[in-house]
Amino acid sequence: MKITLIGAGNLATHLGKALFGAGHHIIQVFSRTHESAAALAARVKSEPISDLSRLSPDADIYIIAVKDSVLAQVIPQVCAVNPNAVFAHTAGSMPISCFERYASHYGVFYPMQTFSKARAVDFSVIPCFLEASDLDTAQVLKTLADSITTTVYYLDSGKRRYLHLAAVFACNFTNHCYALAQQVLQQSDLPFEVLLPLIDETAAKVHDLTPIQAQTGPAVRYDRNVMEAQTRLIADMPLARELYERLSLSIHTLATADMGSGC
């Protein structure tokens, strides 16, 4: 397929490389800064542009991978380029209705993964969640997804909001806890690397156990002596201390409910 990428950030970079690797022709890469557009365009042998007025009408599909806050501004301009094309955004939390009144064939192409430009990913194992305005568009998006991943789902906007929220808990909040753990370690001049085996095992366990079954630590049994001692260690980190206390209560509440249900 002939594809134009609107955006050159983390997701767009990995998606563009995956699509290019699958044999698709990336016609153009747009970014507000020419440097970002040029960096991705060089990897996918495409034309970099930093002005939406220079969009080519020759693409079969325009994939919009920009911040949620600018989608409403970008979509009308992009959709006006080629009324016969398919348009899709990649946002987990934005509804398909963003395209109403602006396009005839549109949808959502949401690869659920955390992306950083500096780290390679295997796109073939990333689940991709699709939504489409019509059956023909659904088939176009499915064909595109099948070319880069083995796991494709159809999911409407309402359910995708919950999926994205779950991803925030599982990824963004968890990673933030890593950052807090690093700060705690730095107080005793300990490297973050000492936690990596623990982090790896924690993630591996939930392939075989439910998260509640895999939970360990003082909060499960609500060991106040340990918990109070640990909160004193982070007295100079008020937000981290509050988070520790609230998370501990949540862990204990879920564990108690799970035991009460007989699971």
PDB file of C-alpha atoms in Angstrom:
ATOM      1  CA  MET A   1       0.000   0.000   0.000  1.00  0.00           C
ATOM      2  CA  LYS A   2       0.981   3.633  -0.456  1.00  0.00           C
ATOM      3  CA  ILE A   3       1.035   5.250   2.970  1.00  0.00           C
ATOM      4  CA  THR A   4       1.574   8.718   4.375  1.00  0.00           C
ATOM      5  CA  LEU A   5       2.575   9.029   8.029  1.00  0.00           C
ATOM      6  CA  ILE A   6       1.400  12.064   9.944  1.00  0.00           C
ATOM      7  CA  GLY A   7       3.784  12.204  12.879  1.00  0.00           C
ATOM      8  CA  ALA A   8       7.356  11.146  13.513  1.00  0.00           C
ATOM      9  CA  GLY A   9       7.360  10.394  17.220  1.00  0.00           C
ATOM     10  CA  ASN A  10       7.983   7.139  19.065  1.00  0.00           C
ATOM     11  CA  LEU A  11       4.983   5.212  17.744  1.00  0.00           C
ATOM     12  CA  ALA A  12       5.182   6.617  14.216  1.00  0.00           C
ATOM     13  CA  THR A  13       8.875   5.749  14.019  1.00  0.00           C
ATOM     14  CA  HIS A  14       8.392   2.082  14.910  1.00  0.00           C
ATOM     15  CA  LEU A  15       5.197   1.738  12.892  1.00  0.00           C
ATOM     16  CA  GLY A  16       6.795   3.373   9.864  1.00  0.00           C
ATOM     17  CA  LYS A  17       9.806   1.063  10.007  1.00  0.00           C
ATOM     18  CA  ALA A  18       7.542  -1.987  10.378  1.00  0.00           C
ATOM     19  CA  LEU A  19       5.367  -0.965   7.426  1.00  0.00           C
ATOM     20  CA  PHE A  20       8.398  -0.201   5.284  1.00  0.00           C
ATOM     21  CA  GLY A  21       9.925  -3.537   6.227  1.00  0.00           C
ATOM     22  CA  ALA A  22       6.710  -5.276   5.164  1.00  0.00           C
ATOM     23  CA  GLY A  23       7.058  -3.818   1.681  1.00  0.00           C
ATOM     24  CA  HIS A  24       4.692  -0.860   1.860  1.00  0.00           C
ATOM     25  CA  HIS A  25       5.592   2.406   0.151  1.00  0.00           C
ATOM     26  CA  ILE A  26       5.799   5.298   2.605  1.00  0.00           C
ATOM     27  CA  ILE A  27       5.153   8.294   0.378  1.00  0.00           C
ATOM     28  CA  GLN A  28       5.623  11.073   2.925  1.00  0.00           C
ATOM     29  CA  VAL A  29       6.406  11.616   6.590  1.00  0.00           C
ATOM     30  CA  PHE A  30       5.036  14.743   8.214  1.00  0.00           C
ATOM     31  CA  SER A  31       6.259  16.342  11.417  1.00  0.00           C
ATOM     32  CA  ARG A  32       6.002  19.905  12.674  1.00  0.00           C
ATOM     33  CA  THR A  33       9.793  19.968  12.743  1.00  0.00           C
ATOM     34  CA  HIS A  34      11.699  19.175   9.564  1.00  0.00           C
ATOM     35  CA  GLU A  35      14.458  17.434  11.532  1.00  0.00           C
ATOM     36  CA  SER A  36      12.057  14.845  12.987  1.00  0.00           C
ATOM     37  CA  ALA A  37      10.364  14.260   9.634  1.00  0.00           C
ATOM     38  CA  ALA A  38      13.709  13.891   7.890  1.00  0.00           C
ATOM     39  CA  ALA A  39      15.050  11.447  10.483  1.00  0.00           C
ATOM     40  CA  LEU A  40      12.155   9.014   9.996  1.00  0.00           C
ATOM     41  CA  ALA A  41      11.862   9.626   6.250  1.00  0.00           C
ATOM     42  CA  ALA A  42      15.498   8.621   5.805  1.00  0.00           C
ATOM     43  CA  ARG A  43      14.771   5.266   7.449  1.00  0.00           C
ATOM     44  CA  VAL A  44      11.763   4.509   5.255  1.00  0.00           C
ATOM     45  CA  LYS A  45      12.990   6.110   2.007  1.00  0.00           C
ATOM     46  CA  SER A  46      10.278   8.731   2.031  1.00  0.00           C
ATOM     47  CA  GLU A  47       9.796  12.459   1.502  1.00  0.00           C
ATOM     48  CA  PRO A  48       9.906  14.532   4.699  1.00  0.00           C
ATOM     49  CA  ILE A  49       7.496  17.454   5.004  1.00  0.00           C
ATOM     50  CA  SER A  50       6.773  19.909   7.805  1.00  0.00           C
ATOM     51  CA  ASP A  51       3.797  21.668   6.215  1.00  0.00           C
ATOM     52  CA  LEU A  52       0.455  19.886   5.811  1.00  0.00           C
ATOM     53  CA  SER A  53      -0.258  21.941   2.699  1.00  0.00           C
ATOM     54  CA  ARG A  54       2.418  19.847   0.975  1.00  0.00           C
ATOM     55  CA  LEU A  55       0.612  16.551   1.578  1.00  0.00           C
ATOM     56  CA  SER A  56       0.417  14.390  -1.518  1.00  0.00           C
ATOM     57  CA  PRO A  57      -3.041  13.141  -2.589  1.00  0.00           C
ATOM     58  CA  ASP A  58      -1.516   9.892  -3.876  1.00  0.00           C
ATOM     59  CA  ALA A  59      -1.577   7.769  -0.698  1.00  0.00           C
ATOM     60  CA  ASP A  60      -4.016   4.906  -0.189  1.00  0.00           C
ATOM     61  CA  ILE A  61      -4.012   5.430   3.567  1.00  0.00           C
ATOM     62  CA  TYR A  62      -3.041   8.296   5.836  1.00  0.00           C
ATOM     63  CA  ILE A  63      -2.014   7.203   9.331  1.00  0.00           C
ATOM     64  CA  ILE A  64      -2.203   9.971  11.921  1.00  0.00           C
ATOM     65  CA  ALA A  65       0.115   9.329  14.867  1.00  0.00           C
ATOM     66  CA  VAL A  66       0.188  12.601  16.771  1.00  0.00           C
ATOM     67  CA  LYS A  67      -0.646  13.768  20.288  1.00  0.00           C
ATOM     68  CA  ASP A  68      -4.317  13.415  21.224  1.00  0.00           C
ATOM     69  CA  SER A  69      -4.499  17.148  21.885  1.00  0.00           C
ATOM     70  CA  VAL A  70      -3.792  18.046  18.249  1.00  0.00           C
ATOM     71  CA  LEU A  71      -5.891  15.390  16.504  1.00  0.00           C
ATOM     72  CA  ALA A  72      -8.878  17.704  16.138  1.00  0.00           C
ATOM     73  CA  GLN A  73      -6.670  20.289  14.471  1.00  0.00           C
ATOM     74  CA  VAL A  74      -4.854  17.881  12.154  1.00  0.00           C
ATOM     75  CA  ILE A  75      -7.686  15.620  10.979  1.00  0.00           C
ATOM     76  CA  PRO A  76      -9.643  18.199   8.898  1.00  0.00           C
ATOM     77  CA  GLN A  77      -6.498  19.261   7.054  1.00  0.00           C
ATOM     78  CA  VAL A  78      -5.349  15.717   6.316  1.00  0.00           C
ATOM     79  CA  CYS A  79      -8.732  14.376   5.273  1.00  0.00           C
ATOM     80  CA  ALA A  80      -9.216  17.184   2.749  1.00  0.00           C
ATOM     81  CA  VAL A  81      -6.242  15.943   0.715  1.00  0.00           C
ATOM     82  CA  ASN A  82      -7.836  12.821  -0.799  1.00  0.00           C
ATOM     83  CA  PRO A  83     -11.538  12.078  -0.168  1.00  0.00           C
ATOM     84  CA  ASN A  84     -11.172   8.539  -1.548  1.00  0.00           C
ATOM     85  CA  ALA A  85      -8.391   7.476   0.790  1.00  0.00           C
ATOM     86  CA  VAL A  86      -8.563   5.681   4.138  1.00  0.00           C
ATOM     87  CA  PHE A  87      -7.676   7.690   7.226  1.00  0.00           C
ATOM     88  CA  ALA A  88      -6.762   6.208  10.606  1.00  0.00           C
ATOM     89  CA  HIS A  89      -5.455   7.489  13.896  1.00  0.00           C
ATOM     90  CA  THR A  90      -3.351   5.477  16.334  1.00  0.00           C
ATOM     91  CA  ALA A  91      -4.622   6.851  19.655  1.00  0.00           C
ATOM     92  CA  GLY A  92      -5.794   4.449  22.329  1.00  0.00           C
ATOM     93  CA  SER A  93      -8.103   6.887  24.082  1.00  0.00           C
ATOM     94  CA  MET A  94      -9.606   8.870  21.182  1.00  0.00           C
ATOM     95  CA  PRO A  95     -12.871   7.738  19.539  1.00  0.00           C
ATOM     96  CA  ILE A  96     -13.349   6.889  15.883  1.00  0.00           C
ATOM     97  CA  SER A  97     -15.874   9.728  15.721  1.00  0.00           C
ATOM     98  CA  CYS A  98     -12.961  12.188  15.402  1.00  0.00           C
ATOM     99  CA  PHE A  99     -13.230  11.623  11.651  1.00  0.00           C
ATOM    100  CA  GLU A 100     -16.973  12.200  11.266  1.00  0.00           C
ATOM    101  CA  ARG A 101     -17.810  14.994   8.808  1.00  0.00           C
ATOM    102  CA  TYR A 102     -14.239  14.949   7.459  1.00  0.00           C
ATOM    103  CA  ALA A 103     -13.802  11.542   5.800  1.00  0.00           C
ATOM    104  CA  SER A 104     -15.844   8.762   4.180  1.00  0.00           C
ATOM    105  CA  HIS A 105     -13.480   5.899   4.991  1.00  0.00           C
ATOM    106  CA  TYR A 106     -11.793   6.050   8.359  1.00  0.00           C
ATOM    107  CA  GLY A 107     -10.815   4.065  11.384  1.00  0.00           C
ATOM    108  CA  VAL A 108      -8.436   3.388  14.260  1.00  0.00           C
ATOM    109  CA  PHE A 109      -5.143   1.511  14.040  1.00  0.00           C
ATOM    110  CA  TYR A 110      -3.937   1.121  17.633  1.00  0.00           C
ATOM    111  CA  PRO A 111      -0.780  -0.920  18.285  1.00  0.00           C
ATOM    112  CA  MET A 112      -0.750  -1.479  22.047  1.00  0.00           C
ATOM    113  CA  GLN A 113       2.850  -1.236  23.130  1.00  0.00           C
ATOM    114  CA  THR A 114       5.258   1.189  24.778  1.00  0.00           C
ATOM    115  CA  PHE A 115       7.572   2.734  22.192  1.00  0.00           C
ATOM    116  CA  SER A 116      10.878   4.553  22.557  1.00  0.00           C
ATOM    117  CA  LYS A 117      12.883   5.535  19.484  1.00  0.00           C
ATOM    118  CA  ALA A 118      16.133   4.279  20.946  1.00  0.00           C
ATOM    119  CA  ARG A 119      14.856   0.766  21.650  1.00  0.00           C
ATOM    120  CA  ALA A 120      14.007  -1.778  18.947  1.00  0.00           C
ATOM    121  CA  VAL A 121      10.764  -3.756  19.176  1.00  0.00           C
ATOM    122  CA  ASP A 122       9.477  -6.872  17.449  1.00  0.00           C
ATOM    123  CA  PHE A 123       6.319  -5.533  15.837  1.00  0.00           C
ATOM    124  CA  SER A 124       5.166  -9.027  14.878  1.00  0.00           C
ATOM    125  CA  VAL A 125       4.142  -9.775  18.476  1.00  0.00           C
ATOM    126  CA  ILE A 126       2.458  -6.440  19.195  1.00  0.00           C
ATOM    127  CA  PRO A 127      -1.349  -6.701  19.362  1.00  0.00           C
ATOM    128  CA  CYS A 128      -3.082  -4.254  17.038  1.00  0.00           C
ATOM    129  CA  PHE A 129      -6.636  -3.098  17.737  1.00  0.00           C
ATOM    130  CA  LEU A 130      -8.755  -1.923  14.821  1.00  0.00           C
ATOM    131  CA  GLU A 131     -12.004  -0.055  14.350  1.00  0.00           C
ATOM    132  CA  ALA A 132     -13.500   1.024  11.039  1.00  0.00           C
ATOM    133  CA  SER A 133     -16.293   3.114   9.590  1.00  0.00           C
ATOM    134  CA  ASP A 134     -17.325   0.417   7.105  1.00  0.00           C
ATOM    135  CA  LEU A 135     -16.503  -3.115   5.993  1.00  0.00           C
ATOM    136  CA  ASP A 136     -14.234  -2.080   3.133  1.00  0.00           C
ATOM    137  CA  THR A 137     -12.166   0.123   5.440  1.00  0.00           C
ATOM    138  CA  ALA A 138     -12.043  -2.668   7.998  1.00  0.00           C
ATOM    139  CA  GLN A 139     -10.554  -4.979   5.381  1.00  0.00           C
ATOM    140  CA  VAL A 140      -7.943  -2.387   4.375  1.00  0.00           C
ATOM    141  CA  LEU A 141      -6.866  -1.909   7.984  1.00  0.00           C
ATOM    142  CA  LYS A 142      -6.887  -5.666   8.614  1.00  0.00           C
ATOM    143  CA  THR A 143      -4.684  -6.290   5.567  1.00  0.00           C
ATOM    144  CA  LEU A 144      -2.303  -3.584   6.742  1.00  0.00           C
ATOM    145  CA  ALA A 145      -2.165  -4.963  10.281  1.00  0.00           C
ATOM    146  CA  ASP A 146      -1.711  -8.549   9.105  1.00  0.00           C
ATOM    147  CA  SER A 147       1.369  -7.475   7.176  1.00  0.00           C
ATOM    148  CA  ILE A 148       3.222  -6.427  10.332  1.00  0.00           C
ATOM    149  CA  THR A 149       1.769  -8.401  13.262  1.00  0.00           C
ATOM    150  CA  THR A 150       0.315 -11.812  14.019  1.00  0.00           C
ATOM    151  CA  THR A 151      -2.225 -10.507  16.540  1.00  0.00           C
ATOM    152  CA  VAL A 152      -5.124  -8.365  15.325  1.00  0.00           C
ATOM    153  CA  TYR A 153      -8.390  -7.537  17.090  1.00  0.00           C
ATOM    154  CA  TYR A 154     -11.450  -5.476  16.273  1.00  0.00           C
ATOM    155  CA  LEU A 155     -12.427  -3.273  19.212  1.00  0.00           C
ATOM    156  CA  ASP A 156     -14.886  -0.392  19.417  1.00  0.00           C
ATOM    157  CA  SER A 157     -14.030   3.007  20.875  1.00  0.00           C
ATOM    158  CA  GLY A 158     -15.853   2.412  24.151  1.00  0.00           C
ATOM    159  CA  LYS A 159     -13.933  -0.759  24.994  1.00  0.00           C
ATOM    160  CA  ARG A 160     -10.663   0.676  23.698  1.00  0.00           C
ATOM    161  CA  ARG A 161     -10.862   3.410  26.356  1.00  0.00           C
ATOM    162  CA  TYR A 162     -10.745   0.716  29.051  1.00  0.00           C
ATOM    163  CA  LEU A 163      -7.927  -1.083  27.253  1.00  0.00           C
ATOM    164  CA  HIS A 164      -5.891   2.113  27.162  1.00  0.00           C
ATOM    165  CA  LEU A 165      -6.593   2.786  30.835  1.00  0.00           C
ATOM    166  CA  ALA A 166      -5.451  -0.731  31.718  1.00  0.00           C
ATOM    167  CA  ALA A 167      -2.291  -0.135  29.682  1.00  0.00           C
ATOM    168  CA  VAL A 168      -1.581   3.043  31.646  1.00  0.00           C
ATOM    169  CA  PHE A 169      -1.721   1.083  34.902  1.00  0.00           C
ATOM    170  CA  ALA A 170       0.310  -1.830  33.539  1.00  0.00           C
ATOM    171  CA  CYS A 171       2.969   0.237  31.797  1.00  0.00           C
ATOM    172  CA  ASN A 172       3.144   3.937  32.617  1.00  0.00           C
ATOM    173  CA  PHE A 173       2.387   3.704  36.331  1.00  0.00           C
ATOM    174  CA  THR A 174       4.582   0.630  36.728  1.00  0.00           C
ATOM    175  CA  ASN A 175       7.474   2.396  35.009  1.00  0.00           C
ATOM    176  CA  HIS A 176       6.969   5.394  37.285  1.00  0.00           C
ATOM    177  CA  CYS A 177       7.368   3.054  40.250  1.00  0.00           C
ATOM    178  CA  TYR A 178      10.684   1.970  38.727  1.00  0.00           C
ATOM    179  CA  ALA A 179      11.723   5.624  38.642  1.00  0.00           C
ATOM    180  CA  LEU A 180      10.796   6.053  42.307  1.00  0.00           C
ATOM    181  CA  ALA A 181      12.678   2.864  43.176  1.00  0.00           C
ATOM    182  CA  GLN A 182      15.736   4.286  41.410  1.00  0.00           C
ATOM    183  CA  GLN A 183      15.502   7.443  43.517  1.00  0.00           C
ATOM    184  CA  VAL A 184      15.323   5.379  46.698  1.00  0.00           C
ATOM    185  CA  LEU A 185      18.359   3.347  45.657  1.00  0.00           C
ATOM    186  CA  GLN A 186      20.328   6.489  44.873  1.00  0.00           C
ATOM    187  CA  GLN A 187      20.004   7.528  48.510  1.00  0.00           C
ATOM    188  CA  SER A 188      22.306   4.611  49.367  1.00  0.00           C
ATOM    189  CA  ASP A 189      24.421   4.786  46.195  1.00  0.00           C
ATOM    190  CA  LEU A 190      22.961   1.544  44.866  1.00  0.00           C
ATOM    191  CA  PRO A 191      22.586   0.953  41.112  1.00  0.00           C
ATOM    192  CA  PHE A 192      19.158   0.399  39.607  1.00  0.00           C
ATOM    193  CA  GLU A 193      20.495  -2.750  37.916  1.00  0.00           C
ATOM    194  CA  VAL A 194      20.255  -4.694  41.193  1.00  0.00           C
ATOM    195  CA  LEU A 195      16.457  -4.652  40.756  1.00  0.00           C
ATOM    196  CA  LEU A 196      16.422  -6.049  37.215  1.00  0.00           C
ATOM    197  CA  PRO A 197      16.168  -9.776  38.169  1.00  0.00           C
ATOM    198  CA  LEU A 198      13.288  -8.907  40.511  1.00  0.00           C
ATOM    199  CA  ILE A 199      11.537  -6.846  37.840  1.00  0.00           C
ATOM    200  CA  ASP A 200      11.973  -9.603  35.251  1.00  0.00           C
ATOM    201  CA  GLU A 201      10.590 -12.306  37.566  1.00  0.00           C
ATOM    202  CA  THR A 202       7.650 -10.136  38.608  1.00  0.00           C
ATOM    203  CA  ALA A 203       6.692  -9.627  34.952  1.00  0.00           C
ATOM    204  CA  ALA A 204       7.242 -13.313  34.111  1.00  0.00           C
ATOM    205  CA  LYS A 205       5.027 -14.568  36.932  1.00  0.00           C
ATOM    206  CA  VAL A 206       1.838 -13.053  35.521  1.00  0.00           C
ATOM    207  CA  HIS A 207       2.168 -15.295  32.465  1.00  0.00           C
ATOM    208  CA  ASP A 208       1.299 -18.199  34.771  1.00  0.00           C
ATOM    209  CA  LEU A 209      -0.497 -16.605  37.735  1.00  0.00           C
ATOM    210  CA  THR A 210      -3.126 -13.902  38.037  1.00  0.00           C
ATOM    211  CA  PRO A 211      -1.693 -10.588  39.224  1.00  0.00           C
ATOM    212  CA  ILE A 212      -3.408 -11.014  42.582  1.00  0.00           C
ATOM    213  CA  GLN A 213      -1.961 -14.509  43.004  1.00  0.00           C
ATOM    214  CA  ALA A 214       1.504 -13.223  42.091  1.00  0.00           C
ATOM    215  CA  GLN A 215       1.385 -10.381  44.634  1.00  0.00           C
ATOM    216  CA  THR A 216       3.843 -10.584  47.532  1.00  0.00           C
ATOM    217  CA  GLY A 217       5.251  -8.154  50.091  1.00  0.00           C
ATOM    218  CA  PRO A 218       4.231  -6.510  53.350  1.00  0.00           C
ATOM    219  CA  ALA A 219       1.067  -4.875  51.982  1.00  0.00           C
ATOM    220  CA  VAL A 220      -0.603  -8.237  51.257  1.00  0.00           C
ATOM    221  CA  ARG A 221      -0.685  -9.067  54.969  1.00  0.00           C
ATOM    222  CA  TYR A 222      -0.710  -5.369  55.913  1.00  0.00           C
ATOM    223  CA  ASP A 223       2.406  -5.626  58.054  1.00  0.00           C
ATOM    224  CA  ARG A 224       2.253  -2.189  59.633  1.00  0.00           C
ATOM    225  CA  ASN A 225       5.645  -2.423  61.359  1.00  0.00           C
ATOM    226  CA  VAL A 226       7.429  -2.887  58.036  1.00  0.00           C
ATOM    227  CA  MET A 227       5.244  -0.394  56.190  1.00  0.00           C
ATOM    228  CA  GLU A 228       5.662   2.375  58.771  1.00  0.00           C
ATOM    229  CA  ALA A 229       9.413   1.840  58.847  1.00  0.00           C
ATOM    230  CA  GLN A 230       9.603   2.096  55.082  1.00  0.00           C
ATOM    231  CA  THR A 231       7.498   5.240  54.867  1.00  0.00           C
ATOM    232  CA  ARG A 232       9.869   6.891  57.345  1.00  0.00           C
ATOM    233  CA  LEU A 233      12.695   6.240  54.899  1.00  0.00           C
ATOM    234  CA  ILE A 234      10.938   8.380  52.297  1.00  0.00           C
ATOM    235  CA  ALA A 235       9.736  11.136  54.603  1.00  0.00           C
ATOM    236  CA  ASP A 236      11.455  13.664  52.312  1.00  0.00           C
ATOM    237  CA  MET A 237       9.508  12.324  49.307  1.00  0.00           C
ATOM    238  CA  PRO A 238       5.906  13.247  50.201  1.00  0.00           C
ATOM    239  CA  LEU A 239       4.339  12.192  46.921  1.00  0.00           C
ATOM    240  CA  ALA A 240       6.173   8.863  46.965  1.00  0.00           C
ATOM    241  CA  ARG A 241       5.152   8.327  50.595  1.00  0.00           C
ATOM    242  CA  GLU A 242       1.504   9.003  49.795  1.00  0.00           C
ATOM    243  CA  LEU A 243       1.710   6.679  46.802  1.00  0.00           C
ATOM    244  CA  TYR A 244       3.286   3.955  48.966  1.00  0.00           C
ATOM    245  CA  GLU A 245       0.448   4.223  51.490  1.00  0.00           C
ATOM    246  CA  ARG A 246      -2.342   4.284  48.905  1.00  0.00           C
ATOM    247  CA  LEU A 247      -0.880   1.429  46.867  1.00  0.00           C
ATOM    248  CA  SER A 248      -0.381  -0.644  50.005  1.00  0.00           C
ATOM    249  CA  LEU A 249      -4.016  -0.160  50.960  1.00  0.00           C
ATOM    250  CA  SER A 250      -5.138  -1.076  47.438  1.00  0.00           C
ATOM    251  CA  ILE A 251      -2.952  -4.215  47.421  1.00  0.00           C
ATOM    252  CA  HIS A 252      -4.335  -5.352  50.779  1.00  0.00           C
ATOM    253  CA  THR A 253      -7.926  -4.612  49.747  1.00  0.00           C
ATOM    254  CA  LEU A 254      -7.639  -6.674  46.551  1.00  0.00           C
ATOM    255  CA  ALA A 255      -5.865  -9.510  48.356  1.00  0.00           C
ATOM    256  CA  THR A 256      -8.525  -9.620  51.065  1.00  0.00           C
ATOM    257  CA  ALA A 257     -11.340  -9.577  48.516  1.00  0.00           C
ATOM    258  CA  ASP A 258      -9.672 -12.369  46.568  1.00  0.00           C
ATOM    259  CA  MET A 259      -9.352 -14.542  49.670  1.00  0.00           C
ATOM    260  CA  GLY A 260     -12.969 -13.830  50.574  1.00  0.00           C
ATOM    261  CA  SER A 261     -14.158 -14.969  47.160  1.00  0.00           C
ATOM    262  CA  GLY A 262     -12.435 -18.319  47.584  1.00  0.00           C
ATOM    263  CA  CYS A 263     -10.309 -17.832  44.457  1.00  0.00           C
TER     264      CYS A 263
END
